[in-house]
């Protein structure tokens, strides 16, 4: 859509057939996700970690003191999915036939929603994403389950105070009812951000 945003790409020595778009937590393109992209590349997977805040904070590098919440509140699903589409296209241009998304917290939710956004993903993986309606009432992955066009993997904390187990169970049930290939794993006693 013409937006410019920061991203971190890591390519393997020998191009494989799969790539991964990394959707960070609410902090955006934090060093943790750059390092995760490098770990994927070491294993033979091309990876691109994206930043959500190009529209509101620009593309410059930010430190740990960056106040991300005002920028999170200004993100839109259309904007996030447009940026995800650009990362998917980048990986496909680099030779990745199968492209997956993997996201964490805010990114976990957006990873699953990417499966409903026409990216032709091979799969969408989310760590402790919120599957129900957003805090603004926007439909979440559970409500959009009939649109999910890729296998779903949900990795959830059993002791996550922000995502009740009944919401996780409702997501699992909705996926099963819609016939979406999926696996929902709940780690007993694990808090939010356990990865």
PDB file of C-alpha atoms in Angstrom:
ATOM      1  CA  UNK A   1       0.000   0.000   0.000  1.00  0.00           C
ATOM      2  CA  UNK A   2       3.040   2.288  -0.315  1.00  0.00           C
ATOM      3  CA  UNK A   3       3.983   2.172   3.372  1.00  0.00           C
ATOM      4  CA  UNK A   4       7.644   2.018   4.353  1.00  0.00           C
ATOM      5  CA  UNK A   5       8.501  -0.049   7.412  1.00  0.00           C
ATOM      6  CA  UNK A   6      11.551  -1.548   9.051  1.00  0.00           C
ATOM      7  CA  UNK A   7      12.259  -5.249   8.703  1.00  0.00           C
ATOM      8  CA  UNK A   8      15.109  -7.630   9.422  1.00  0.00           C
ATOM      9  CA  UNK A   9      15.810 -10.362   6.868  1.00  0.00           C
ATOM     10  CA  UNK A  10      18.025 -13.376   7.453  1.00  0.00           C
ATOM     11  CA  UNK A  11      18.736 -15.732   4.590  1.00  0.00           C
ATOM     12  CA  UNK A  12      20.220 -19.222   4.863  1.00  0.00           C
ATOM     13  CA  UNK A  13      23.457 -20.135   3.088  1.00  0.00           C
ATOM     14  CA  UNK A  14      21.491 -22.461   0.815  1.00  0.00           C
ATOM     15  CA  UNK A  15      17.978 -21.364  -0.061  1.00  0.00           C
ATOM     16  CA  UNK A  16      15.353 -23.817   1.117  1.00  0.00           C
ATOM     17  CA  UNK A  17      11.773 -24.160  -0.013  1.00  0.00           C
ATOM     18  CA  UNK A  18      10.261 -22.521   3.081  1.00  0.00           C
ATOM     19  CA  UNK A  19      10.291 -19.075   4.602  1.00  0.00           C
ATOM     20  CA  UNK A  20       8.944 -17.498   7.777  1.00  0.00           C
ATOM     21  CA  UNK A  21       7.466 -14.059   8.404  1.00  0.00           C
ATOM     22  CA  UNK A  22       8.025 -13.190  12.065  1.00  0.00           C
ATOM     23  CA  UNK A  23       5.330 -11.007  13.637  1.00  0.00           C
ATOM     24  CA  UNK A  24       6.723  -9.538  16.867  1.00  0.00           C
ATOM     25  CA  UNK A  25       4.965  -8.744  20.104  1.00  0.00           C
ATOM     26  CA  UNK A  26       3.700  -5.240  20.868  1.00  0.00           C
ATOM     27  CA  UNK A  27       7.232  -3.823  21.071  1.00  0.00           C
ATOM     28  CA  UNK A  28       7.650  -4.135  17.314  1.00  0.00           C
ATOM     29  CA  UNK A  29      11.000  -5.006  15.751  1.00  0.00           C
ATOM     30  CA  UNK A  30      12.915  -5.682  18.961  1.00  0.00           C
ATOM     31  CA  UNK A  31      16.395  -7.223  18.865  1.00  0.00           C
ATOM     32  CA  UNK A  32      14.924 -10.522  20.137  1.00  0.00           C
ATOM     33  CA  UNK A  33      13.067 -10.969  16.835  1.00  0.00           C
ATOM     34  CA  UNK A  34      16.111 -10.113  14.748  1.00  0.00           C
ATOM     35  CA  UNK A  35      17.984 -12.845  16.600  1.00  0.00           C
ATOM     36  CA  UNK A  36      15.079 -15.238  16.068  1.00  0.00           C
ATOM     37  CA  UNK A  37      15.271 -14.554  12.311  1.00  0.00           C
ATOM     38  CA  UNK A  38      18.966 -15.450  12.438  1.00  0.00           C
ATOM     39  CA  UNK A  39      18.154 -18.726  14.245  1.00  0.00           C
ATOM     40  CA  UNK A  40      15.646 -19.641  11.500  1.00  0.00           C
ATOM     41  CA  UNK A  41      18.251 -18.876   8.812  1.00  0.00           C
ATOM     42  CA  UNK A  42      20.823 -21.057  10.597  1.00  0.00           C
ATOM     43  CA  UNK A  43      18.319 -23.909  10.257  1.00  0.00           C
ATOM     44  CA  UNK A  44      17.828 -23.286   6.530  1.00  0.00           C
ATOM     45  CA  UNK A  45      14.697 -21.115   6.573  1.00  0.00           C
ATOM     46  CA  UNK A  46      14.606 -17.631   5.092  1.00  0.00           C
ATOM     47  CA  UNK A  47      13.082 -15.285   7.670  1.00  0.00           C
ATOM     48  CA  UNK A  48      11.822 -11.713   7.768  1.00  0.00           C
ATOM     49  CA  UNK A  49      10.853 -10.022  11.038  1.00  0.00           C
ATOM     50  CA  UNK A  50       8.675  -6.973  10.440  1.00  0.00           C
ATOM     51  CA  UNK A  51       7.944  -3.816  12.390  1.00  0.00           C
ATOM     52  CA  UNK A  52       4.358  -2.591  12.776  1.00  0.00           C
ATOM     53  CA  UNK A  53       5.090   1.077  13.290  1.00  0.00           C
ATOM     54  CA  UNK A  54       6.336   2.463   9.964  1.00  0.00           C
ATOM     55  CA  UNK A  55       3.147   4.480   9.576  1.00  0.00           C
ATOM     56  CA  UNK A  56       3.449   6.182  12.967  1.00  0.00           C
ATOM     57  CA  UNK A  57       7.086   5.994  14.126  1.00  0.00           C
ATOM     58  CA  UNK A  58       9.064   5.800  10.891  1.00  0.00           C
ATOM     59  CA  UNK A  59      11.733   3.280  10.010  1.00  0.00           C
ATOM     60  CA  UNK A  60      14.621   4.290  12.272  1.00  0.00           C
ATOM     61  CA  UNK A  61      16.083   1.914  14.861  1.00  0.00           C
ATOM     62  CA  UNK A  62      14.509   2.290  18.316  1.00  0.00           C
ATOM     63  CA  UNK A  63      15.938   1.541  21.735  1.00  0.00           C
ATOM     64  CA  UNK A  64      14.387  -0.272  24.689  1.00  0.00           C
ATOM     65  CA  UNK A  65      12.898   3.017  25.970  1.00  0.00           C
ATOM     66  CA  UNK A  66      10.610   3.343  22.921  1.00  0.00           C
ATOM     67  CA  UNK A  67       7.024   3.955  24.064  1.00  0.00           C
ATOM     68  CA  UNK A  68       5.271   1.499  21.796  1.00  0.00           C
ATOM     69  CA  UNK A  69       1.708   1.524  23.192  1.00  0.00           C
ATOM     70  CA  UNK A  70       0.567   4.721  21.438  1.00  0.00           C
ATOM     71  CA  UNK A  71       1.791   3.187  18.183  1.00  0.00           C
ATOM     72  CA  UNK A  72       0.126  -0.183  18.876  1.00  0.00           C
ATOM     73  CA  UNK A  73      -3.168   1.654  19.386  1.00  0.00           C
ATOM     74  CA  UNK A  74      -2.810   3.272  15.947  1.00  0.00           C
ATOM     75  CA  UNK A  75      -2.187   0.032  14.045  1.00  0.00           C
ATOM     76  CA  UNK A  76      -4.956  -1.296  11.837  1.00  0.00           C
ATOM     77  CA  UNK A  77      -5.610  -4.814  10.646  1.00  0.00           C
ATOM     78  CA  UNK A  78      -5.421  -3.581   7.048  1.00  0.00           C
ATOM     79  CA  UNK A  79      -2.029  -1.981   7.669  1.00  0.00           C
ATOM     80  CA  UNK A  80      -0.588  -5.002   9.470  1.00  0.00           C
ATOM     81  CA  UNK A  81      -1.764  -7.366   6.754  1.00  0.00           C
ATOM     82  CA  UNK A  82      -0.442  -5.089   3.977  1.00  0.00           C
ATOM     83  CA  UNK A  83       2.983  -5.149   5.631  1.00  0.00           C
ATOM     84  CA  UNK A  84       2.734  -8.909   6.144  1.00  0.00           C
ATOM     85  CA  UNK A  85       1.896  -9.285   2.442  1.00  0.00           C
ATOM     86  CA  UNK A  86       5.061  -7.343   1.536  1.00  0.00           C
ATOM     87  CA  UNK A  87       7.164  -9.667   3.721  1.00  0.00           C
ATOM     88  CA  UNK A  88       5.500 -12.758   2.210  1.00  0.00           C
ATOM     89  CA  UNK A  89       6.226 -11.402  -1.299  1.00  0.00           C
ATOM     90  CA  UNK A  90       9.861 -10.763  -0.337  1.00  0.00           C
ATOM     91  CA  UNK A  91      10.285 -14.368   0.804  1.00  0.00           C
ATOM     92  CA  UNK A  92       8.611 -15.718  -2.317  1.00  0.00           C
ATOM     93  CA  UNK A  93      10.896 -13.582  -4.506  1.00  0.00           C
ATOM     94  CA  UNK A  94      13.833 -15.119  -2.626  1.00  0.00           C
ATOM     95  CA  UNK A  95      12.637 -18.583  -3.646  1.00  0.00           C
ATOM     96  CA  UNK A  96      10.450 -19.647  -0.732  1.00  0.00           C
ATOM     97  CA  UNK A  97       7.557 -21.687  -2.081  1.00  0.00           C
ATOM     98  CA  UNK A  98       6.008 -22.364   1.318  1.00  0.00           C
ATOM     99  CA  UNK A  99       5.678 -19.319   3.554  1.00  0.00           C
ATOM    100  CA  UNK A 100       4.583 -19.492   7.177  1.00  0.00           C
ATOM    101  CA  UNK A 101       3.880 -16.771   9.715  1.00  0.00           C
ATOM    102  CA  UNK A 102       4.920 -17.036  13.337  1.00  0.00           C
ATOM    103  CA  UNK A 103       3.865 -14.432  15.861  1.00  0.00           C
ATOM    104  CA  UNK A 104       4.051 -13.666  19.536  1.00  0.00           C
ATOM    105  CA  UNK A 105       1.308 -12.063  21.678  1.00  0.00           C
ATOM    106  CA  UNK A 106      -0.008  -9.231  19.442  1.00  0.00           C
ATOM    107  CA  UNK A 107       1.881 -10.961  16.633  1.00  0.00           C
ATOM    108  CA  UNK A 108       0.379 -14.370  17.465  1.00  0.00           C
ATOM    109  CA  UNK A 109      -3.099 -13.008  16.913  1.00  0.00           C
ATOM    110  CA  UNK A 110      -1.946 -11.282  13.721  1.00  0.00           C
ATOM    111  CA  UNK A 111      -0.274 -14.488  12.525  1.00  0.00           C
ATOM    112  CA  UNK A 112      -3.589 -16.352  12.716  1.00  0.00           C
ATOM    113  CA  UNK A 113      -5.396 -13.420  11.086  1.00  0.00           C
ATOM    114  CA  UNK A 114      -2.812 -13.532   8.278  1.00  0.00           C
ATOM    115  CA  UNK A 115      -4.260 -16.951   7.416  1.00  0.00           C
ATOM    116  CA  UNK A 116      -7.540 -15.122   6.679  1.00  0.00           C
ATOM    117  CA  UNK A 117      -5.937 -12.355   4.622  1.00  0.00           C
ATOM    118  CA  UNK A 118      -5.237 -13.922   1.239  1.00  0.00           C
ATOM    119  CA  UNK A 119      -1.484 -14.508   1.665  1.00  0.00           C
ATOM    120  CA  UNK A 120      -1.713 -18.182   0.607  1.00  0.00           C
ATOM    121  CA  UNK A 121       0.267 -19.284   3.634  1.00  0.00           C
ATOM    122  CA  UNK A 122       1.508 -22.802   4.256  1.00  0.00           C
ATOM    123  CA  UNK A 123       0.662 -22.329   7.939  1.00  0.00           C
ATOM    124  CA  UNK A 124       0.148 -19.753  10.694  1.00  0.00           C
ATOM    125  CA  UNK A 125       1.752 -20.203  14.105  1.00  0.00           C
ATOM    126  CA  UNK A 126       0.863 -18.117  17.126  1.00  0.00           C
ATOM    127  CA  UNK A 127       2.401 -18.022  20.567  1.00  0.00           C
ATOM    128  CA  UNK A 128      -0.075 -16.759  23.198  1.00  0.00           C
ATOM    129  CA  UNK A 129      -2.124 -14.647  20.822  1.00  0.00           C
ATOM    130  CA  UNK A 130      -5.588 -13.549  21.807  1.00  0.00           C
ATOM    131  CA  UNK A 131      -8.025 -15.630  19.714  1.00  0.00           C
ATOM    132  CA  UNK A 132     -11.241 -13.866  20.727  1.00  0.00           C
ATOM    133  CA  UNK A 133     -12.525 -10.402  19.876  1.00  0.00           C
ATOM    134  CA  UNK A 134     -10.063  -7.553  20.196  1.00  0.00           C
ATOM    135  CA  UNK A 135     -10.269  -5.074  23.019  1.00  0.00           C
ATOM    136  CA  UNK A 136     -11.900  -2.761  20.471  1.00  0.00           C
ATOM    137  CA  UNK A 137     -14.497  -5.420  19.623  1.00  0.00           C
ATOM    138  CA  UNK A 138     -12.907  -6.297  16.264  1.00  0.00           C
ATOM    139  CA  UNK A 139     -13.449  -9.932  15.247  1.00  0.00           C
ATOM    140  CA  UNK A 140     -10.599 -12.191  16.250  1.00  0.00           C
ATOM    141  CA  UNK A 141      -9.393 -15.481  14.787  1.00  0.00           C
ATOM    142  CA  UNK A 142     -12.226 -17.373  16.518  1.00  0.00           C
ATOM    143  CA  UNK A 143     -14.831 -15.146  14.887  1.00  0.00           C
ATOM    144  CA  UNK A 144     -13.080 -15.337  11.498  1.00  0.00           C
ATOM    145  CA  UNK A 145     -12.411 -19.079  11.629  1.00  0.00           C
ATOM    146  CA  UNK A 146     -14.339 -19.746   8.405  1.00  0.00           C
ATOM    147  CA  UNK A 147     -11.864 -17.464   6.581  1.00  0.00           C
ATOM    148  CA  UNK A 148      -8.696 -19.195   7.837  1.00  0.00           C
ATOM    149  CA  UNK A 149      -7.075 -20.703   4.744  1.00  0.00           C
ATOM    150  CA  UNK A 150      -3.986 -22.315   6.283  1.00  0.00           C
ATOM    151  CA  UNK A 151      -3.214 -24.837   9.023  1.00  0.00           C
ATOM    152  CA  UNK A 152      -3.103 -23.223  12.480  1.00  0.00           C
ATOM    153  CA  UNK A 153      -0.751 -23.938  15.371  1.00  0.00           C
ATOM    154  CA  UNK A 154      -1.573 -22.228  18.685  1.00  0.00           C
ATOM    155  CA  UNK A 155       0.940 -22.439  21.545  1.00  0.00           C
ATOM    156  CA  UNK A 156      -0.657 -21.116  24.707  1.00  0.00           C
ATOM    157  CA  UNK A 157       0.212 -20.621  28.365  1.00  0.00           C
ATOM    158  CA  UNK A 158      -1.997 -22.450  30.830  1.00  0.00           C
ATOM    159  CA  UNK A 159      -1.423 -19.741  33.459  1.00  0.00           C
ATOM    160  CA  UNK A 160      -1.728 -16.727  31.136  1.00  0.00           C
ATOM    161  CA  UNK A 161      -3.857 -14.193  33.044  1.00  0.00           C
ATOM    162  CA  UNK A 162      -4.660 -12.217  29.884  1.00  0.00           C
ATOM    163  CA  UNK A 163      -5.989 -15.115  27.806  1.00  0.00           C
ATOM    164  CA  UNK A 164      -8.480 -17.261  29.719  1.00  0.00           C
ATOM    165  CA  UNK A 165      -8.461 -20.991  28.970  1.00  0.00           C
ATOM    166  CA  UNK A 166     -12.137 -20.879  27.989  1.00  0.00           C
ATOM    167  CA  UNK A 167     -11.185 -18.475  25.163  1.00  0.00           C
ATOM    168  CA  UNK A 168      -8.456 -20.896  24.036  1.00  0.00           C
ATOM    169  CA  UNK A 169     -10.883 -23.820  24.192  1.00  0.00           C
ATOM    170  CA  UNK A 170     -13.471 -21.853  22.187  1.00  0.00           C
ATOM    171  CA  UNK A 171     -10.824 -21.241  19.490  1.00  0.00           C
ATOM    172  CA  UNK A 172      -9.943 -24.944  19.393  1.00  0.00           C
ATOM    173  CA  UNK A 173     -13.623 -25.907  19.121  1.00  0.00           C
ATOM    174  CA  UNK A 174     -14.314 -23.328  16.400  1.00  0.00           C
ATOM    175  CA  UNK A 175     -11.326 -24.542  14.377  1.00  0.00           C
ATOM    176  CA  UNK A 176     -12.536 -28.145  14.668  1.00  0.00           C
ATOM    177  CA  UNK A 177     -16.102 -27.232  13.735  1.00  0.00           C
ATOM    178  CA  UNK A 178     -14.901 -25.273  10.670  1.00  0.00           C
ATOM    179  CA  UNK A 179     -12.675 -28.166   9.571  1.00  0.00           C
ATOM    180  CA  UNK A 180      -9.471 -26.119   9.783  1.00  0.00           C
ATOM    181  CA  UNK A 181      -6.353 -28.263  10.178  1.00  0.00           C
ATOM    182  CA  UNK A 182      -4.974 -27.212  13.535  1.00  0.00           C
ATOM    183  CA  UNK A 183      -3.257 -28.012  16.783  1.00  0.00           C
ATOM    184  CA  UNK A 184      -3.775 -26.087  19.999  1.00  0.00           C
ATOM    185  CA  UNK A 185      -1.166 -26.797  22.685  1.00  0.00           C
ATOM    186  CA  UNK A 186      -1.611 -25.469  26.215  1.00  0.00           C
ATOM    187  CA  UNK A 187       1.468 -25.567  28.433  1.00  0.00           C
ATOM    188  CA  UNK A 188       0.220 -26.092  32.021  1.00  0.00           C
ATOM    189  CA  UNK A 189       1.531 -23.450  34.411  1.00  0.00           C
ATOM    190  CA  UNK A 190       3.162 -21.399  31.644  1.00  0.00           C
ATOM    191  CA  UNK A 191       2.626 -17.620  31.848  1.00  0.00           C
ATOM    192  CA  UNK A 192       2.192 -15.168  29.014  1.00  0.00           C
ATOM    193  CA  UNK A 193       5.401 -14.622  27.003  1.00  0.00           C
ATOM    194  CA  UNK A 194       6.832 -17.982  28.088  1.00  0.00           C
ATOM    195  CA  UNK A 195       8.849 -18.386  24.861  1.00  0.00           C
TER     196      UNK A 195
END
